[in-house]
Amino acid sequence: MKGVSDHLYGVLIMLVLSRRHRESVVVGDPGTCIERLLKVTVLEISRSSVRLGFEVPGHIPVNRWEVWRRYQTNIQPGGTSTVAS
């Protein structure tokens, strides 16, 4: 099975950033008329997990990776999904 990097534009680059409590990362190009696509804020840091807040326009779905992969696996030809709502 091809990886995500093979599926999207042929290359996928991972940017690794350090953020503290209440600091954010924004995805989108501030130099264009394209609106901010995604803002991720660190809400809480505990011993074994980090809570993140995601701000996106209402039409953009946000899923955990494992849920997104499950949807991708169950997409039928023509764009319909076999995953129950």
Short mmCIF file of N, CA, C and O in Angstrom, two decimals:
data_model
loop_
_atom_site.label_atom_id
_atom_site.label_comp_id
_atom_site.label_asym_id
_atom_site.label_seq_id
_atom_site.Cartn_x
_atom_site.Cartn_y
_atom_site.Cartn_z
N MET A 1 0.84 -1.18 0.00
CA MET A 1 0.00 0.00 0.00
C MET A 1 0.88 1.25 0.00
O MET A 1 1.84 1.35 0.75
N LYS A 2 0.56 2.22 -0.83
CA LYS A 2 1.33 3.45 -0.89
C LYS A 2 1.08 4.28 0.35
O LYS A 2 -0.02 4.31 0.88
N GLY A 3 2.11 5.00 0.79
CA GLY A 3 1.97 5.89 1.94
C GLY A 3 1.31 7.18 1.53
O GLY A 3 1.15 7.48 0.36
N VAL A 4 0.94 7.97 2.51
CA VAL A 4 0.32 9.26 2.24
C VAL A 4 1.25 10.13 1.41
O VAL A 4 0.82 10.84 0.53
N SER A 5 2.56 10.04 1.65
CA SER A 5 3.50 10.88 0.90
C SER A 5 3.48 10.55 -0.58
O SER A 5 3.72 11.40 -1.40
N ASP A 6 3.17 9.31 -0.95
CA ASP A 6 3.07 8.94 -2.36
C ASP A 6 1.76 9.41 -2.96
O ASP A 6 1.66 9.61 -4.16
N HIS A 7 0.74 9.57 -2.13
CA HIS A 7 -0.60 9.90 -2.60
C HIS A 7 -0.76 11.39 -2.86
O HIS A 7 -1.42 11.79 -3.80
N LEU A 8 -0.15 12.24 -2.04
CA LEU A 8 -0.33 13.67 -2.15
C LEU A 8 0.87 14.33 -2.81
O LEU A 8 1.92 14.42 -2.21
N TYR A 9 0.74 14.78 -4.03
CA TYR A 9 1.75 15.55 -4.73
C TYR A 9 3.11 14.86 -4.82
O TYR A 9 4.08 15.47 -5.21
N GLY A 10 3.22 13.61 -4.41
CA GLY A 10 4.47 12.89 -4.49
C GLY A 10 5.41 13.11 -3.32
O GLY A 10 6.30 12.33 -3.09
N VAL A 11 5.22 14.18 -2.53
CA VAL A 11 6.12 14.47 -1.41
C VAL A 11 5.29 14.99 -0.24
O VAL A 11 4.39 15.78 -0.41
N LEU A 12 5.64 14.53 0.94
CA LEU A 12 5.02 15.05 2.16
C LEU A 12 6.14 15.39 3.12
O LEU A 12 7.02 14.57 3.39
N ILE A 13 6.16 16.61 3.60
CA ILE A 13 7.20 17.07 4.50
C ILE A 13 6.58 17.28 5.88
O ILE A 13 5.51 17.85 5.99
N MET A 14 7.28 16.83 6.92
CA MET A 14 6.80 17.04 8.28
C MET A 14 7.60 18.16 8.92
O MET A 14 8.83 18.11 9.01
N LEU A 15 6.91 19.18 9.37
CA LEU A 15 7.51 20.27 10.12
C LEU A 15 7.29 19.96 11.60
O LEU A 15 6.16 19.73 12.02
N VAL A 16 8.34 19.94 12.38
CA VAL A 16 8.25 19.63 13.80
C VAL A 16 8.47 20.92 14.57
O VAL A 16 9.51 21.58 14.41
N LEU A 17 7.50 21.30 15.39
CA LEU A 17 7.56 22.53 16.17
C LEU A 17 7.36 22.23 17.64
O LEU A 17 6.64 21.30 18.00
N SER A 18 7.95 23.04 18.48
CA SER A 18 7.67 22.99 19.92
C SER A 18 6.71 24.11 20.24
O SER A 18 6.87 25.24 19.78
N ARG A 19 5.68 23.82 21.01
CA ARG A 19 4.71 24.81 21.44
C ARG A 19 4.47 24.64 22.92
O ARG A 19 4.48 23.53 23.44
N ARG A 20 4.21 25.73 23.60
CA ARG A 20 3.88 25.70 25.02
C ARG A 20 2.37 25.86 25.20
O ARG A 20 1.65 26.12 24.23
N HIS A 21 1.93 25.74 26.43
CA HIS A 21 0.52 25.91 26.77
C HIS A 21 0.00 27.23 26.20
O HIS A 21 0.63 28.27 26.32
N ARG A 22 -1.12 27.17 25.51
CA ARG A 22 -1.82 28.30 24.88
C ARG A 22 -1.11 28.87 23.66
O ARG A 22 -1.54 29.88 23.11
N GLU A 23 -0.04 28.25 23.18
CA GLU A 23 0.58 28.69 21.94
C GLU A 23 -0.08 27.94 20.77
O GLU A 23 -0.61 26.86 20.95
N SER A 24 -0.03 28.55 19.59
CA SER A 24 -0.75 28.01 18.43
C SER A 24 0.15 27.86 17.22
O SER A 24 1.23 28.44 17.15
N VAL A 25 -0.35 27.11 16.25
CA VAL A 25 0.24 26.95 14.93
C VAL A 25 -0.88 27.20 13.93
O VAL A 25 -2.01 26.74 14.13
N VAL A 26 -0.58 27.93 12.86
CA VAL A 26 -1.58 28.22 11.84
C VAL A 26 -1.15 27.62 10.52
O VAL A 26 0.02 27.73 10.12
N VAL A 27 -2.07 26.95 9.82
CA VAL A 27 -1.83 26.39 8.50
C VAL A 27 -2.55 27.28 7.49
O VAL A 27 -3.76 27.49 7.60
N GLY A 28 -1.83 27.80 6.54
CA GLY A 28 -2.38 28.69 5.52
C GLY A 28 -1.33 29.72 5.17
O GLY A 28 -0.41 29.98 5.95
N ASP A 29 -1.43 30.32 4.01
CA ASP A 29 -0.45 31.28 3.53
C ASP A 29 -0.92 32.70 3.83
O ASP A 29 -1.90 33.16 3.24
N PRO A 30 -0.26 33.41 4.75
CA PRO A 30 -0.70 34.76 5.08
C PRO A 30 -0.46 35.77 3.95
O PRO A 30 -1.01 36.86 3.97
N GLY A 31 0.32 35.40 2.95
CA GLY A 31 0.63 36.30 1.84
C GLY A 31 -0.35 36.23 0.69
O GLY A 31 -0.15 36.87 -0.33
N THR A 32 -1.41 35.43 0.81
CA THR A 32 -2.39 35.30 -0.26
C THR A 32 -3.77 35.65 0.26
O THR A 32 -3.97 35.87 1.45
N CYS A 33 -4.73 35.67 -0.63
CA CYS A 33 -6.10 35.96 -0.22
C CYS A 33 -6.80 34.72 0.35
O CYS A 33 -7.95 34.80 0.75
N ILE A 34 -6.10 33.60 0.41
CA ILE A 34 -6.67 32.39 0.99
C ILE A 34 -6.79 32.59 2.48
O ILE A 34 -5.84 32.98 3.16
N GLU A 35 -7.97 32.30 3.03
CA GLU A 35 -8.17 32.44 4.47
C GLU A 35 -7.37 31.40 5.24
O GLU A 35 -6.92 30.41 4.67
N ARG A 36 -7.22 31.64 6.50
CA ARG A 36 -6.55 30.68 7.37
C ARG A 36 -7.31 29.36 7.30
O ARG A 36 -8.52 29.32 7.43
N LEU A 37 -6.62 28.27 7.03
CA LEU A 37 -7.26 26.98 6.91
C LEU A 37 -7.42 26.28 8.25
O LEU A 37 -8.42 25.62 8.49
N LEU A 38 -6.41 26.41 9.11
CA LEU A 38 -6.41 25.64 10.35
C LEU A 38 -5.57 26.34 11.40
O LEU A 38 -4.47 26.81 11.10
N LYS A 39 -6.11 26.45 12.60
CA LYS A 39 -5.34 26.95 13.74
C LYS A 39 -5.40 25.88 14.82
O LYS A 39 -6.48 25.43 15.19
N VAL A 40 -4.23 25.44 15.29
CA VAL A 40 -4.14 24.41 16.33
C VAL A 40 -3.52 25.05 17.55
O VAL A 40 -2.44 25.65 17.46
N THR A 41 -4.19 24.94 18.70
CA THR A 41 -3.72 25.53 19.95
C THR A 41 -3.53 24.45 21.00
O THR A 41 -4.38 23.57 21.14
N VAL A 42 -2.41 24.51 21.72
CA VAL A 42 -2.17 23.59 22.83
C VAL A 42 -3.04 24.06 24.00
O VAL A 42 -2.85 25.17 24.51
N LEU A 43 -3.99 23.23 24.42
CA LEU A 43 -4.90 23.59 25.50
C LEU A 43 -4.45 23.07 26.85
O LEU A 43 -4.67 23.71 27.87
N GLU A 44 -3.85 21.90 26.85
CA GLU A 44 -3.45 21.28 28.12
C GLU A 44 -2.32 20.30 27.86
O GLU A 44 -2.32 19.59 26.86
N ILE A 45 -1.37 20.28 28.76
CA ILE A 45 -0.26 19.34 28.68
C ILE A 45 -0.26 18.53 29.96
O ILE A 45 -0.18 19.10 31.05
N SER A 46 -0.39 17.22 29.84
CA SER A 46 -0.32 16.35 31.02
C SER A 46 0.81 15.37 30.81
O SER A 46 1.50 15.39 29.80
N ARG A 47 0.96 14.47 31.74
CA ARG A 47 2.07 13.52 31.68
C ARG A 47 2.07 12.67 30.42
O ARG A 47 3.10 12.49 29.79
N SER A 48 0.92 12.14 30.05
CA SER A 48 0.88 11.19 28.94
C SER A 48 0.12 11.68 27.72
O SER A 48 -0.04 10.95 26.75
N SER A 49 -0.37 12.93 27.75
CA SER A 49 -1.12 13.39 26.58
C SER A 49 -1.08 14.92 26.48
O SER A 49 -0.74 15.61 27.43
N VAL A 50 -1.45 15.38 25.31
CA VAL A 50 -1.57 16.81 25.04
C VAL A 50 -2.96 17.03 24.47
O VAL A 50 -3.39 16.31 23.57
N ARG A 51 -3.69 18.00 24.99
CA ARG A 51 -5.01 18.35 24.44
C ARG A 51 -4.81 19.50 23.47
O ARG A 51 -4.19 20.51 23.80
N LEU A 52 -5.33 19.32 22.26
CA LEU A 52 -5.20 20.32 21.21
C LEU A 52 -6.58 20.85 20.84
O LEU A 52 -7.55 20.10 20.79
N GLY A 53 -6.67 22.13 20.54
CA GLY A 53 -7.90 22.73 20.03
C GLY A 53 -7.70 23.07 18.56
O GLY A 53 -6.66 23.60 18.18
N PHE A 54 -8.70 22.76 17.72
CA PHE A 54 -8.62 22.99 16.29
C PHE A 54 -9.68 24.00 15.88
O PHE A 54 -10.86 23.80 16.14
N GLU A 55 -9.26 25.08 15.25
CA GLU A 55 -10.18 26.07 14.69
C GLU A 55 -10.09 26.00 13.18
O GLU A 55 -9.02 26.23 12.61
N VAL A 56 -11.21 25.65 12.54
CA VAL A 56 -11.26 25.55 11.08
C VAL A 56 -12.59 26.11 10.60
O VAL A 56 -13.55 26.16 11.36
N PRO A 57 -12.66 26.52 9.34
CA PRO A 57 -13.96 26.89 8.79
C PRO A 57 -14.92 25.70 8.89
O PRO A 57 -14.49 24.54 8.84
N GLY A 58 -16.19 25.97 9.06
CA GLY A 58 -17.19 24.93 9.29
C GLY A 58 -17.27 23.84 8.23
O GLY A 58 -17.70 22.73 8.52
N HIS A 59 -16.87 24.13 7.00
CA HIS A 59 -16.98 23.15 5.93
C HIS A 59 -15.80 22.17 5.88
O HIS A 59 -15.80 21.25 5.08
N ILE A 60 -14.78 22.38 6.72
CA ILE A 60 -13.61 21.50 6.71
C ILE A 60 -13.72 20.49 7.84
O ILE A 60 -13.74 20.87 9.01
N PRO A 61 -13.79 19.19 7.52
CA PRO A 61 -13.87 18.18 8.57
C PRO A 61 -12.53 18.00 9.27
O PRO A 61 -11.48 18.15 8.66
N VAL A 62 -12.58 17.71 10.56
CA VAL A 62 -11.38 17.42 11.35
C VAL A 62 -11.59 16.06 12.00
O VAL A 62 -12.62 15.82 12.63
N ASN A 63 -10.65 15.15 11.80
CA ASN A 63 -10.74 13.80 12.35
C ASN A 63 -9.42 13.39 12.95
O ASN A 63 -8.36 13.85 12.53
N ARG A 64 -9.48 12.49 13.91
CA ARG A 64 -8.26 11.83 14.38
C ARG A 64 -7.73 10.99 13.21
O ARG A 64 -8.49 10.56 12.35
N TRP A 65 -6.41 10.77 13.19
CA TRP A 65 -5.78 10.03 12.09
C TRP A 65 -6.43 8.68 11.87
O TRP A 65 -6.73 8.30 10.74
N GLU A 66 -6.65 7.91 12.95
CA GLU A 66 -7.19 6.57 12.79
C GLU A 66 -8.61 6.59 12.23
O GLU A 66 -9.00 5.71 11.47
N VAL A 67 -9.39 7.61 12.55
CA VAL A 67 -10.74 7.74 11.99
C VAL A 67 -10.65 8.10 10.51
O VAL A 67 -11.35 7.53 9.67
N TRP A 68 -9.77 9.03 10.17
CA TRP A 68 -9.59 9.43 8.77
C TRP A 68 -9.18 8.23 7.92
O TRP A 68 -9.70 8.02 6.83
N ARG A 69 -8.23 7.42 8.43
CA ARG A 69 -7.79 6.23 7.69
C ARG A 69 -8.94 5.24 7.49
O ARG A 69 -9.07 4.63 6.44
N ARG A 70 -9.78 5.07 8.51
CA ARG A 70 -10.92 4.16 8.41
C ARG A 70 -11.88 4.65 7.32
O ARG A 70 -12.36 3.87 6.51
N TYR A 71 -12.15 5.95 7.27
CA TYR A 71 -13.00 6.50 6.21
C TYR A 71 -12.37 6.27 4.84
O TYR A 71 -13.05 5.88 3.89
N GLN A 72 -11.07 6.52 4.70
CA GLN A 72 -10.38 6.33 3.43
C GLN A 72 -10.45 4.88 2.97
O GLN A 72 -10.60 4.59 1.80
N THR A 73 -10.33 3.96 3.90
CA THR A 73 -10.37 2.53 3.59
C THR A 73 -11.75 2.11 3.11
O THR A 73 -11.88 1.22 2.27
N ASN A 74 -12.79 2.78 3.60
CA ASN A 74 -14.16 2.38 3.31
C ASN A 74 -14.83 3.19 2.21
O ASN A 74 -16.02 3.03 1.97
N ILE A 75 -14.11 4.08 1.54
CA ILE A 75 -14.69 4.86 0.44
C ILE A 75 -14.92 3.94 -0.76
O ILE A 75 -14.03 3.21 -1.18
N GLN A 76 -16.10 4.00 -1.30
CA GLN A 76 -16.46 3.20 -2.47
C GLN A 76 -16.23 4.02 -3.74
O GLN A 76 -16.22 5.25 -3.69
N PRO A 77 -16.09 3.37 -4.90
CA PRO A 77 -16.00 4.12 -6.15
C PRO A 77 -17.20 5.05 -6.28
O PRO A 77 -18.31 4.69 -5.95
N GLY A 78 -16.97 6.26 -6.72
CA GLY A 78 -18.03 7.25 -6.82
C GLY A 78 -18.10 8.15 -5.61
O GLY A 78 -18.93 9.03 -5.52
N GLY A 79 -17.21 7.90 -4.60
CA GLY A 79 -17.13 8.79 -3.47
C GLY A 79 -18.02 8.48 -2.29
O GLY A 79 -18.07 9.22 -1.34
N THR A 80 -18.78 7.39 -2.34
CA THR A 80 -19.65 7.05 -1.20
C THR A 80 -18.89 6.23 -0.19
O THR A 80 -17.98 5.48 -0.52
N SER A 81 -19.25 6.38 1.07
CA SER A 81 -18.56 5.68 2.16
C SER A 81 -19.42 4.55 2.70
O SER A 81 -20.64 4.64 2.73
N THR A 82 -18.75 3.50 3.15
CA THR A 82 -19.48 2.38 3.78
C THR A 82 -19.49 2.53 5.30
O THR A 82 -20.05 1.70 5.98
N VAL A 83 -18.86 3.59 5.84
CA VAL A 83 -18.82 3.78 7.29
C VAL A 83 -20.16 4.32 7.76
O VAL A 83 -20.68 5.29 7.21
N ALA A 84 -20.74 3.68 8.76
CA ALA A 84 -22.03 4.12 9.29
C ALA A 84 -21.85 5.41 10.07
O ALA A 84 -20.85 5.60 10.74
N SER A 85 -22.83 6.29 10.01
CA SER A 85 -22.78 7.55 10.76
C SER A 85 -23.07 7.33 12.21
O SER A 85 -23.84 6.55 12.60
#
